[in-house]
Coordinates of C-alpha atoms in Angstrom, one line a residue:
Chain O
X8 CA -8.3 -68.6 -25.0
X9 CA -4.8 -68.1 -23.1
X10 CA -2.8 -70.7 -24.2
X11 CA -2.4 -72.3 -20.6
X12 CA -5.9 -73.6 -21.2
X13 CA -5.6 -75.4 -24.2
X14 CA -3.8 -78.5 -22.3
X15 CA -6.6 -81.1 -20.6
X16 CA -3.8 -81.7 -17.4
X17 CA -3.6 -77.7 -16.7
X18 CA -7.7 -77.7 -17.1
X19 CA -7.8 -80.9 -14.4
X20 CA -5.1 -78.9 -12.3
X21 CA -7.2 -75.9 -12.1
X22 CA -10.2 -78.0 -10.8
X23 CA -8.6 -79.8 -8.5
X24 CA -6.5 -77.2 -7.0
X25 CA -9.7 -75.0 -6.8
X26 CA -11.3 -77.8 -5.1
X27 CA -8.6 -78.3 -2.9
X28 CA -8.3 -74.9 -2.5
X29 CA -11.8 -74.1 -1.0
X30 CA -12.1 -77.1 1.0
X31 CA -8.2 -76.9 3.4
X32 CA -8.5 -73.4 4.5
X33 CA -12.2 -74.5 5.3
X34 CA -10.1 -77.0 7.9
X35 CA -7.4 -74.5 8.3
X36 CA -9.6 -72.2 10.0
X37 CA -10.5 -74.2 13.0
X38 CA -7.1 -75.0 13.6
X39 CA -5.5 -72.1 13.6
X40 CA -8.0 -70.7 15.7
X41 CA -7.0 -73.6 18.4
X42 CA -4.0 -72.8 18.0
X43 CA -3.3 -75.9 16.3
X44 CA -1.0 -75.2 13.4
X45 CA 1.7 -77.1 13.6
X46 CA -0.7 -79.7 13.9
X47 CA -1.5 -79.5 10.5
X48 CA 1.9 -80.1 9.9
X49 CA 2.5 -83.3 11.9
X50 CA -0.4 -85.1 10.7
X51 CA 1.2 -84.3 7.0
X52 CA 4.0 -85.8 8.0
X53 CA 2.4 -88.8 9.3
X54 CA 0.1 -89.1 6.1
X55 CA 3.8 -89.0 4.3
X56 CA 4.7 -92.0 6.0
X57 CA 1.3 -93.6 5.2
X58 CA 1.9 -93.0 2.1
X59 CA 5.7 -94.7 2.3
X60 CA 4.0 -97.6 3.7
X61 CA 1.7 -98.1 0.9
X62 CA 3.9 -97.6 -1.7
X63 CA 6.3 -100.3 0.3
X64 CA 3.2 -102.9 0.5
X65 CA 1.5 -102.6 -2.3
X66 CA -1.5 -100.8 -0.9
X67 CA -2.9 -97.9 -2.5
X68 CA -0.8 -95.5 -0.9
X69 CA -3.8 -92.3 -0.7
X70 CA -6.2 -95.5 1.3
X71 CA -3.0 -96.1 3.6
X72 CA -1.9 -92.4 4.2
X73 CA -5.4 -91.5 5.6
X74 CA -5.3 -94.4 7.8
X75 CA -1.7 -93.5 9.0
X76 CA -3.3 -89.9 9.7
X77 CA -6.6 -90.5 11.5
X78 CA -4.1 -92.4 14.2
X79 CA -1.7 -89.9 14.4
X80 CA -4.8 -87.4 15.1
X81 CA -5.9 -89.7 17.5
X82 CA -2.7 -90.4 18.9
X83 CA -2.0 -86.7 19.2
X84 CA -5.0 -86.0 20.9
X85 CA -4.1 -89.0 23.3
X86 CA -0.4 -88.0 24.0
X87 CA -2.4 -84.3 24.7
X88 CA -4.4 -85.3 27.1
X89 CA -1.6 -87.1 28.9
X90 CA 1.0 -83.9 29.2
X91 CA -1.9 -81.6 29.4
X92 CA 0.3 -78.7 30.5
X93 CA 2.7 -79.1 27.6
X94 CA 0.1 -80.0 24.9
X95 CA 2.8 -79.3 22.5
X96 CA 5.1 -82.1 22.7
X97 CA 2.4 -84.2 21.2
X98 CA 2.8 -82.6 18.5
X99 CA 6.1 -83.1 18.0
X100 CA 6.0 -86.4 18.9
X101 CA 4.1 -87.6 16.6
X102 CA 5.9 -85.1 14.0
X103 CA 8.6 -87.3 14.7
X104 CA 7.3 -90.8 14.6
X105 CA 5.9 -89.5 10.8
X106 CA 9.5 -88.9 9.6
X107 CA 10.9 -91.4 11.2
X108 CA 8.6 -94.0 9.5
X109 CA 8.8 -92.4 6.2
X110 CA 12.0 -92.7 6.2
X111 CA 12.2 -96.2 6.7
X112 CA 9.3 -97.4 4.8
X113 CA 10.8 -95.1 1.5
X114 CA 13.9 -97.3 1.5
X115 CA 11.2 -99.9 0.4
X116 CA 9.6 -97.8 -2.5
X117 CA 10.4 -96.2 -6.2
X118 CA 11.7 -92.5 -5.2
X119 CA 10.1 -91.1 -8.1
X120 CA 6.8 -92.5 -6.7
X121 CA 7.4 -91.3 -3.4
X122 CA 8.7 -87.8 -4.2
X123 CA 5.7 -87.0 -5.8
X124 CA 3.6 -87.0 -2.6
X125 CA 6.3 -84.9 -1.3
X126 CA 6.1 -81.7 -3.5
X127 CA 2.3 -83.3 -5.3
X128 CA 1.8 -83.9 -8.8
X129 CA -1.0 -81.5 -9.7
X130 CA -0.3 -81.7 -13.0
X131 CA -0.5 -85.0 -13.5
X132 CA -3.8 -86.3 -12.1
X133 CA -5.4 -89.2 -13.0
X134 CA -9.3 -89.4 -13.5
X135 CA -9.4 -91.7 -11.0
X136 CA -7.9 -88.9 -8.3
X137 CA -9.8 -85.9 -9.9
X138 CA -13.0 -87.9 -8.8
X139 CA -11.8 -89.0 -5.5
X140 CA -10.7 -85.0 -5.1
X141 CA -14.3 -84.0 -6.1
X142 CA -16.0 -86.6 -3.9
X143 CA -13.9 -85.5 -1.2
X144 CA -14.7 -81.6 -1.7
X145 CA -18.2 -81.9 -1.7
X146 CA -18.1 -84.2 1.5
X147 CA -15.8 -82.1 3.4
X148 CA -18.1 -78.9 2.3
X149 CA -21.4 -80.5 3.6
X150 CA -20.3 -81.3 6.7
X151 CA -18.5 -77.9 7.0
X152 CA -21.4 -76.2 6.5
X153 CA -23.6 -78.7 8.6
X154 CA -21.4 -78.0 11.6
X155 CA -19.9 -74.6 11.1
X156 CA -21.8 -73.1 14.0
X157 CA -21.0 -76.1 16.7
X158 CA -17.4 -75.7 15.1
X159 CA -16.8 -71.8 15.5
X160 CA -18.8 -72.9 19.4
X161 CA -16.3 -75.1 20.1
X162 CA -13.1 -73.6 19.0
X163 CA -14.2 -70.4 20.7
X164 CA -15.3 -72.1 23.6
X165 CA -15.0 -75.9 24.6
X166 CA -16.7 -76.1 27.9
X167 CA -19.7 -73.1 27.0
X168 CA -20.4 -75.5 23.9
X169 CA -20.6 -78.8 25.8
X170 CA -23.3 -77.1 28.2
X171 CA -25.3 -76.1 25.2
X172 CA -25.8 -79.6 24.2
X173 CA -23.4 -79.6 21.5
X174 CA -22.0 -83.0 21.4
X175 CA -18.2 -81.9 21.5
X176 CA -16.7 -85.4 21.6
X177 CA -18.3 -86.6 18.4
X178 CA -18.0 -83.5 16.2
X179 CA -14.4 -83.3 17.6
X180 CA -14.1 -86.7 16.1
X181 CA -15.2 -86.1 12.6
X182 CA -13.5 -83.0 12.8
X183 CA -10.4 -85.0 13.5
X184 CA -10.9 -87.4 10.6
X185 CA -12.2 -84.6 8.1
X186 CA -8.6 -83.4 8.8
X187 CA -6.7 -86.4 8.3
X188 CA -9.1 -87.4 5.1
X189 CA -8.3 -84.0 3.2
X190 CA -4.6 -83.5 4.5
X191 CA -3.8 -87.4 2.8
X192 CA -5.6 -86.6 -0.6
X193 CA -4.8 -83.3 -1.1
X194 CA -0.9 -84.4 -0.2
X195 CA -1.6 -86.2 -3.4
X196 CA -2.5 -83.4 -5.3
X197 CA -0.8 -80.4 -3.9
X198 CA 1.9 -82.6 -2.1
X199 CA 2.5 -83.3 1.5
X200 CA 4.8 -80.6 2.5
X201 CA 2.4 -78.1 1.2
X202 CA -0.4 -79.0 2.4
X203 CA 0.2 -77.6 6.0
X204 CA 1.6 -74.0 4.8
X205 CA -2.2 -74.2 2.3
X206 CA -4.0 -74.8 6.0
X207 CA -2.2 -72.1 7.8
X208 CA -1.6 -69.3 5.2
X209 CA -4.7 -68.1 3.6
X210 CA -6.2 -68.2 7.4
X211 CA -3.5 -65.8 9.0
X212 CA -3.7 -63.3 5.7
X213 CA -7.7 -63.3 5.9
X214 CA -7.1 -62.5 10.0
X215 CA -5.3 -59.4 9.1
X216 CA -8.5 -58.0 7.7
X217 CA -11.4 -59.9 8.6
X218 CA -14.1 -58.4 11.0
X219 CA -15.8 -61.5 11.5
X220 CA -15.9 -65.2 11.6
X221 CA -17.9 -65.3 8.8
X222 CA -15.2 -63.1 7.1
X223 CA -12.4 -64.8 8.3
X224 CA -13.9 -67.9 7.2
X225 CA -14.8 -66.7 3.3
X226 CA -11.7 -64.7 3.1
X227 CA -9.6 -67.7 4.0
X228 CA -10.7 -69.4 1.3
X229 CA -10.9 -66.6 -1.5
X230 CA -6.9 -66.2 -0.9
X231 CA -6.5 -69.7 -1.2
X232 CA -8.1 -69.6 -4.2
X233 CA -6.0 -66.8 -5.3
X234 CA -2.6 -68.6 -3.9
X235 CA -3.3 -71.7 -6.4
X236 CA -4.2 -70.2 -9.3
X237 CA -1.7 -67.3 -9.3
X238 CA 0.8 -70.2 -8.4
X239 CA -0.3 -72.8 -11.7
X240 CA 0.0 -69.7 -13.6
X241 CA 3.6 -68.7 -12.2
X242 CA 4.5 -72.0 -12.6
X243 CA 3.6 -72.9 -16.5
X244 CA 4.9 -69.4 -17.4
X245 CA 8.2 -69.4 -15.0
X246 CA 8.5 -73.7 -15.9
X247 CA 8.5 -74.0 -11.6
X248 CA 7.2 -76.7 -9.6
X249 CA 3.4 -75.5 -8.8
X250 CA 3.4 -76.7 -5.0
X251 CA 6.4 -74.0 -5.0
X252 CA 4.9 -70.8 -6.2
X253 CA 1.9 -71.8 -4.6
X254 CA 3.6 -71.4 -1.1
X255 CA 5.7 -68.9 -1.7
X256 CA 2.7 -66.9 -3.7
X257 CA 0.7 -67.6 -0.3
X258 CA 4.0 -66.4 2.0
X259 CA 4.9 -62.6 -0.7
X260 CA 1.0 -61.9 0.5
X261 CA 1.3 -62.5 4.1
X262 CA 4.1 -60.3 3.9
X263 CA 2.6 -57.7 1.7
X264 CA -0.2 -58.0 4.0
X265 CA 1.5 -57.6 7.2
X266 CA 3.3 -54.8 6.0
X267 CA 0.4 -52.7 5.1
X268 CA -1.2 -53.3 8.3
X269 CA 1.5 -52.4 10.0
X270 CA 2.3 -49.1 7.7
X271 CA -1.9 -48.3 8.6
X272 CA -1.2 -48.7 12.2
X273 CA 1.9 -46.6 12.2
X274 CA 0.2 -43.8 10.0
X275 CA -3.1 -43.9 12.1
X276 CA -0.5 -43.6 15.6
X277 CA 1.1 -40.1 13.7
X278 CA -2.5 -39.0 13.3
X279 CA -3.6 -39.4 17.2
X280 CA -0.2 -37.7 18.3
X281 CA -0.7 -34.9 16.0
Chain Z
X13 CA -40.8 -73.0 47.8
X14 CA -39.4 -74.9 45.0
X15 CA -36.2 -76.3 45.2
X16 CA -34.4 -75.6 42.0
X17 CA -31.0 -77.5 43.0
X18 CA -29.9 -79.5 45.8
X19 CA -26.9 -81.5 46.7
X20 CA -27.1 -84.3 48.6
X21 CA -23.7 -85.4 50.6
X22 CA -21.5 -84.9 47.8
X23 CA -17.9 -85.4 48.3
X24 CA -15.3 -85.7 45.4
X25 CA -11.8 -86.2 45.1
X26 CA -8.8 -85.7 42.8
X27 CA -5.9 -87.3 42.4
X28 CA -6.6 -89.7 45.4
X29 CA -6.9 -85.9 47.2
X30 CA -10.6 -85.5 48.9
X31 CA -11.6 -81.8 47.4
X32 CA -15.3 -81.8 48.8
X33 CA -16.3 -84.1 51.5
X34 CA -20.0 -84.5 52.3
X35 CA -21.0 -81.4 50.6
X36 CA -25.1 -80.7 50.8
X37 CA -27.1 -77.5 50.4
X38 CA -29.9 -76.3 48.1
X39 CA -31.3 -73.6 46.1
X40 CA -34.4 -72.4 46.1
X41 CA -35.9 -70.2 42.9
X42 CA -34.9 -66.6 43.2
X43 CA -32.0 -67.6 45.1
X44 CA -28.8 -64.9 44.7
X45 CA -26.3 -67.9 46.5
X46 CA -22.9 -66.9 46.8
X47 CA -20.1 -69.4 46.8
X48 CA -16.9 -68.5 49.3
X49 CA -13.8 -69.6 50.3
X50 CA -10.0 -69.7 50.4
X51 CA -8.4 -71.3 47.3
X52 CA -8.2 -74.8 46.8
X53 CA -11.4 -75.3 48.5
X54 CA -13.5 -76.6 45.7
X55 CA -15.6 -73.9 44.6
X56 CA -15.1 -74.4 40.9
X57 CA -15.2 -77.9 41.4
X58 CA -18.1 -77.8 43.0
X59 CA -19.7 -75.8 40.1
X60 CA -18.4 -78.0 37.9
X61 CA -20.2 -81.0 39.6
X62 CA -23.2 -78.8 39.2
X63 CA -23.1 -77.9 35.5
X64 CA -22.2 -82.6 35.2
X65 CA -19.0 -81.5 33.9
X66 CA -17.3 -83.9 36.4
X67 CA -18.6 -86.6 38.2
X68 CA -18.9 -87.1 41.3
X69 CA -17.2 -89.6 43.9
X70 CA -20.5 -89.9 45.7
X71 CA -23.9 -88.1 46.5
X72 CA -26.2 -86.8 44.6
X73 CA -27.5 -83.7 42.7
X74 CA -30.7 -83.0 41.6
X75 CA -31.6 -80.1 39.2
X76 CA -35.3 -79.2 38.2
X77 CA -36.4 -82.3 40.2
X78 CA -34.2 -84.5 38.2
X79 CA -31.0 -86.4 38.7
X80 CA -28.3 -84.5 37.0
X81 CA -27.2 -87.9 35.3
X82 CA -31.0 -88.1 33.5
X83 CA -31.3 -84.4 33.1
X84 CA -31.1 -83.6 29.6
X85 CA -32.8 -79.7 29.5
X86 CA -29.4 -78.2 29.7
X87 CA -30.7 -74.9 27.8
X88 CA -32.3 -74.0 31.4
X89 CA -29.0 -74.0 32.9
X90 CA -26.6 -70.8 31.9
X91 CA -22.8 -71.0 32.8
X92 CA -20.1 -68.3 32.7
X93 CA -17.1 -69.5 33.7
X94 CA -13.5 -68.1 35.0
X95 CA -12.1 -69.1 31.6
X96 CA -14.3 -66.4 30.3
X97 CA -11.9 -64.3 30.8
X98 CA -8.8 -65.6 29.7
X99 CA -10.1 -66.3 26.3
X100 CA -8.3 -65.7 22.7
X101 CA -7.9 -62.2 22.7
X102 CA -7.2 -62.2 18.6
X103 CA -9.9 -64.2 17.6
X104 CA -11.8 -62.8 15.3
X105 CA -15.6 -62.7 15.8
X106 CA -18.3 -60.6 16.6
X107 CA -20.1 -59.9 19.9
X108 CA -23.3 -61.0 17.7
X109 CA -21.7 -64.2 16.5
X110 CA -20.8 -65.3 19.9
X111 CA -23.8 -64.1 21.6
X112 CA -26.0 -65.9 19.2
X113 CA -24.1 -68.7 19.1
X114 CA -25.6 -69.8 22.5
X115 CA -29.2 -69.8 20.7
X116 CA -28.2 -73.6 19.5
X117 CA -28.5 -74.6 23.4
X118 CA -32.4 -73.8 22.1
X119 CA -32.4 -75.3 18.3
X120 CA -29.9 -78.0 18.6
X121 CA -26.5 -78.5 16.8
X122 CA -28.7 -78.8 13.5
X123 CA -31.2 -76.7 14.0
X124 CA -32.3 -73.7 11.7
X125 CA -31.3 -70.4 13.2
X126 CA -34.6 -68.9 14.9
X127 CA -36.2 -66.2 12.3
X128 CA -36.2 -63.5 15.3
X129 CA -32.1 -64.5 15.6
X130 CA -31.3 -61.1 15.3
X131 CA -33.9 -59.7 17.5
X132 CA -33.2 -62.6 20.2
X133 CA -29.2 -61.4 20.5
X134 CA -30.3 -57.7 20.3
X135 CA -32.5 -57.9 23.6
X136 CA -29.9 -60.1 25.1
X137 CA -26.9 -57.8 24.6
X138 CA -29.9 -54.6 25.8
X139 CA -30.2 -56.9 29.1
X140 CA -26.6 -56.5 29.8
X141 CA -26.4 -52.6 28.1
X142 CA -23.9 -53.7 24.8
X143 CA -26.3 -53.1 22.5
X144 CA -24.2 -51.0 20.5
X145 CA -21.5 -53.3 20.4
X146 CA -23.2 -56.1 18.3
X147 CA -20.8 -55.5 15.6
X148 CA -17.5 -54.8 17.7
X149 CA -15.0 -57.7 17.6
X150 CA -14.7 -59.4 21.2
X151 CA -11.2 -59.0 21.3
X152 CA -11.7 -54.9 21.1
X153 CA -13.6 -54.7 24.1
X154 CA -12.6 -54.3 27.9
X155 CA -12.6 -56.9 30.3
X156 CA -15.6 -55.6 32.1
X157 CA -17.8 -54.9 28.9
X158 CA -16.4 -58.9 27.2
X159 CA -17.5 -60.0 31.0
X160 CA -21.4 -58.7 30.3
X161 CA -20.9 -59.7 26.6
X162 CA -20.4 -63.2 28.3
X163 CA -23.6 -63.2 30.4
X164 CA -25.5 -62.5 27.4
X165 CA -24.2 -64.9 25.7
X166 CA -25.9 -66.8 28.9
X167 CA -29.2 -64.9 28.6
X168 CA -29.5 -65.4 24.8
X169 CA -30.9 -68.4 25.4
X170 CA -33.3 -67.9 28.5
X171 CA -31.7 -69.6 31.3
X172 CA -33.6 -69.7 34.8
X173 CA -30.2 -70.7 36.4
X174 CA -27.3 -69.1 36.0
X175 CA -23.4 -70.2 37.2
X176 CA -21.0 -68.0 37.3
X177 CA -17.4 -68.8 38.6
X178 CA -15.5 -65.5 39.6
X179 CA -16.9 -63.2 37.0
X180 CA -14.7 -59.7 38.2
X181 CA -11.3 -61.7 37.9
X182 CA -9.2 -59.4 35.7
X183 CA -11.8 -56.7 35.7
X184 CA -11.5 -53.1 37.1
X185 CA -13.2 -52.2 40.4
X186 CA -15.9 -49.9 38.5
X187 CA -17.0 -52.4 36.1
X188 CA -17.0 -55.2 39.2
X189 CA -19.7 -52.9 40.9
X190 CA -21.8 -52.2 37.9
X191 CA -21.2 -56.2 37.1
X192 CA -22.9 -56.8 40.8
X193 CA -25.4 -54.5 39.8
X194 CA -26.2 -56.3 37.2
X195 CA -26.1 -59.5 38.1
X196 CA -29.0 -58.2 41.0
X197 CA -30.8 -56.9 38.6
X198 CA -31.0 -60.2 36.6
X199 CA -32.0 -61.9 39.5
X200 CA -34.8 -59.4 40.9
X201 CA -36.1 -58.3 37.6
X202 CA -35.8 -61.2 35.2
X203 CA -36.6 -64.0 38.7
X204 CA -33.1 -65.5 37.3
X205 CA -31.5 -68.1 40.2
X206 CA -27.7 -67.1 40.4
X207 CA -24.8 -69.0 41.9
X208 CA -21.8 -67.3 42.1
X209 CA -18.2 -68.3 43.1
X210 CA -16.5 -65.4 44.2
X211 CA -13.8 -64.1 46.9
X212 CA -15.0 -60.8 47.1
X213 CA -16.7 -61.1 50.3
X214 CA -18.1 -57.9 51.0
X215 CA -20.0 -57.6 47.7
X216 CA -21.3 -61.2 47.8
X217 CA -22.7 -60.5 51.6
X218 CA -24.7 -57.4 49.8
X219 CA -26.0 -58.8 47.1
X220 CA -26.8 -62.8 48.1
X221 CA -29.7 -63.8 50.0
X222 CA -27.6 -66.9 50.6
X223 CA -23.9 -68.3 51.2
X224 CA -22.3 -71.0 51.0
X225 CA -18.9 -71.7 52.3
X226 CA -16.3 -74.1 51.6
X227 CA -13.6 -74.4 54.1
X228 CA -11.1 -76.2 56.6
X229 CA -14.1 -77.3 58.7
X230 CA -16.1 -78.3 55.5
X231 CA -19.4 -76.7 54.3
X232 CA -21.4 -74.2 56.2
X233 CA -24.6 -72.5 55.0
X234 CA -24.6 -68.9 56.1
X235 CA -28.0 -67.2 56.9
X236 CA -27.2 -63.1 55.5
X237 CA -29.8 -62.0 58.2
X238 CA -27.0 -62.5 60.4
X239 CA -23.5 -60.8 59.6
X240 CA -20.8 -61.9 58.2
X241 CA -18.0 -61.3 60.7
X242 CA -14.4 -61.0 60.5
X243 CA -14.0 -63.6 63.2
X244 CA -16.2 -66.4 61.4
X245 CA -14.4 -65.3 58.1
X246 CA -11.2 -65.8 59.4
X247 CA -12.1 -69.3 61.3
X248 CA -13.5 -70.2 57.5
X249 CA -10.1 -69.4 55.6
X250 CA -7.9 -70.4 58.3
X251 CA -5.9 -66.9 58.8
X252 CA -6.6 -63.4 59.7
X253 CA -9.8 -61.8 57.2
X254 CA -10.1 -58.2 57.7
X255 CA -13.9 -57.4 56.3
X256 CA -14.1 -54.3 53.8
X257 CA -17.3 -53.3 53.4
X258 CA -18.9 -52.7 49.5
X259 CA -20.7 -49.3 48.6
X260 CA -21.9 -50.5 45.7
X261 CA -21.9 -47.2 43.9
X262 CA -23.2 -48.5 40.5
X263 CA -26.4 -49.4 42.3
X264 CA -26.4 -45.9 44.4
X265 CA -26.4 -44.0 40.7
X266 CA -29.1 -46.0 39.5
X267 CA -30.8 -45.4 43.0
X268 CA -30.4 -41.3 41.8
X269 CA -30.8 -41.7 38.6
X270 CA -33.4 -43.4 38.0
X271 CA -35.3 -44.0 41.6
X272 CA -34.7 -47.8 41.7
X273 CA -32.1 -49.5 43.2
X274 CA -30.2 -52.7 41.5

């Protein structure tokens, strides 16, 4: 047995981050296909100050962070509808309303307790959270697979979905909280700022080579299983924060990726001019 | 004959601006109706009002017999809309996936795909002649053949009406002609109604055995027994319409090729 193994916390960190793994790019795909990401990132940022607040008030800061995300989804959605020409500046509004509060509400808790939803402390999981996280990953699946054709529908076409009886309001609205619900407990986990790069990353590598939605969708989450456990292992062998070389494992493939597409292409133009 | 739509004095406004005022025709089944007139007029609005995507200021619309605000058998009704065509170029799924994704206008959002799925999308892209492109990625295809993947995405699911708001924008003049043909075909063939927004004028007179027309002096019905002159056109848009007439040379292949016109 590789000695990695031999340590309960690295075992928990492995199921959780698998777990966590399967189920964001699961969200990720349907908002990067909106053309949502920096969504993703907002409501992280909001679920950062949730969890400032909690921390501040003695709530439990994972119960408060999803609350503080489901209204900043809602209230992104709101602001979107208002400025429907530049959709985008609800985003960063409410980007900015997450910092902002964050910042103040962190004057009012431990750092040490609030920097670990910043980066996540995968390593050291509680029972209590690996539960929640499994609890979590098998809702989030179900409902996934329940609605994964009136999702890929809708985010392909709104209007075309809504005439085929699809009830786009609703399933927009669980959609919404299924994002805010995994995006505050897998900032936990995985931490905050990650969580948004774990949404968007596996998606836009699997796009380079999928030939489906199907494939996009199974491909998305196959490198996101690769990112985390490539990254736990990079981290307990290099002694680096795990959120870290998860990222940046996630970012050297993109790259690696983009580059061989584009070295294809480029070899596949010679060919038609010769 | 049976009425399959009609609109009762339907006006609707936007923004405190009147967009349709009065508004009444209706559609009988079989119908080929063509929708014309200059822009801003409120043909997609009034397609819209159709399909109970807005709502109206006042009047009424009835579909199948039933008051568009109790009708609930939506999966008669196809829709192709303008947006068709100005979709997400990079997104990455099959003409089978999105034709067949239509097929839950039959089954419901929960519903268990049909067992003759496969089958069902098949003879729906073979309706519109992409049945060898089942497997291509959308995004791949040309405007004119992601315009017929879009109407089978329509026909996948059996409509007897079908909207469709300007269907040749961004498309080259070839595939707008074999798109007509189509679309004539669908309706003689297959007995599917078709409404159809569109500003080409001298294809719409050919192929519609009805037109509707939205302009400065409000709606008027046009009979096609009669012509379409430049003179009315021009009253209709409210500046000078020069008439070009429409060959139609997709229709006068099929004529030679194989001894039927669209």
């Amino acid at each position: 047995m590789l000695e990695i193994f031999r340590y309960g916390f690295m075992n928990n960190a492995f199921i959780v981050g698998i777990l966590i793994a399967v189920i964001i790019p699961c969200i990720g795909v349907v908002v990067v296909l909106k053309r949502l990401s920096a969504t993703g990132d907002a409501l992280s940022h909001a679920s950062l100050a949730g969890v400032a607040a909690g921390l501040a008030f003695g709530v439990n800061p994972i119960f408060s962070a999803v609350i503080f995300t489901v209204m900043a989804a809602l209230g992104i959605e709101r602001i979107r509808k208002s400025i429907p020409k530049y959709g985008e500046i609800s985003t960063a509004v409410i980007m900015s309303v997450g910092v902002g509060l964050a910042a103040i509400f962190s004057g009012f808790a431990k750092s040490a307790n609030f920097n670990s939803f910043l980066f996540g402390s995968i390593v050291a999981i509680t029972p209590f959270e690996l539960y929640l996280v499994i609890g979590l990953s098998i809702v989030v699946l179900t409902l996934f697979i329940f609605l994964f054709r009136a999702l890929f529908y809708m985010t392909f076409d709104e209007e075309s979905a809504k005439l085929a009886g699809i009830p786009v309001t609703l399933v927009g609205g669980v959609f919404t909280i299924l994002t805010a619900v995994t995006i505050s407990i897998s900032a936990r986990v995985v931490g905050a700022l990650v969580v948004s790069s774990m949404m968007v990353l596996p998606v836009a590598v699997s796009m380079q080579m999928a030939k489906s939605y199907k494939q996009t969708v199974l491909y998305s989450v196959l490198f996101s299983v690769f990112f985390v456990v490539a990254g736990l292992f990079l981290s307990y062998y290099l002694d680096l924060k795990p959120g870290g070389t998860i990222v940046m494992t996630g970012v050297v493939t993109l790259i690696v990726t983009l580059c061989v597409k584009a070295l294809n292409g480029n070899g596949r133009r010679k060919k038609g001019e010769a | 004959m049976e009425h399959i739509l009609e609109v009762v004095d339907l006006s609707f406004s936007y923004q405190g601006k009147p967009i349709l005022k009065d508004v009444g025709f209706t559609v009988d089944k079989g119908d080929f109706l063509g929708i014309i007139g200059p822009n801003g007029s409120g043909k997609s609005t009034l397609v819209k009002l159709m399909l109970k995507l807005l709502t109206p200021a006042k009047g009424e619309i009835r579909i199948f017999g039933t008051d568009i605000q109790r009708f609930d058998e939506w999966y008669r009704v196809g829709y192709v809309s303008q947006k068709a065509n100005s979709f997400n170029g990079d997104f990455p799924a099959t003409v089978n996936e999105i034709v067949g994704a239509n097929l839950m206008a039959r089954t419901g959002i929960f519903g268990r795909k049909p067992k003759d799925y496969q089958e069902k999308v098949y003879h729906a892209l073979k309706k519109v002649g992409m049945q060898e492109y089942g497997n291509q990625l959308i995004g791949r295809l040309s405007g004119g053949q992601q315009q017929r993947v879009f109407i089978a995405r329509v026909l996948v699911s059996d409509p007897e009406i079908m909207f469709l708001d300007e269907p040749t924008v961004g498309i080259d003049v070839k595939s707008e002609e074999a798109l007509y043909c189509l679309l004539a075909r669908l309706n003689e063939e297959l007995g599917i109604t078709i409404v159809m927004v569109t500003h080409d004028i001298g294809a719409i007179t050919v192929h519609a055995n009805k037109l509707v027309c939205l302009g400065e002096d409000g709606l008027v019905v046009h009979d096609v027994h009669e012509p379409m002159t430049e003179e009315k056109l021009s009253k209709l848009y409210g500046y000078g319409v020069h008439l070009h007439g429409h060959n139609c040379l997709g229709c006068e292949h099929r004529k030679e090729t194989e001894g039927r016109s669209c």
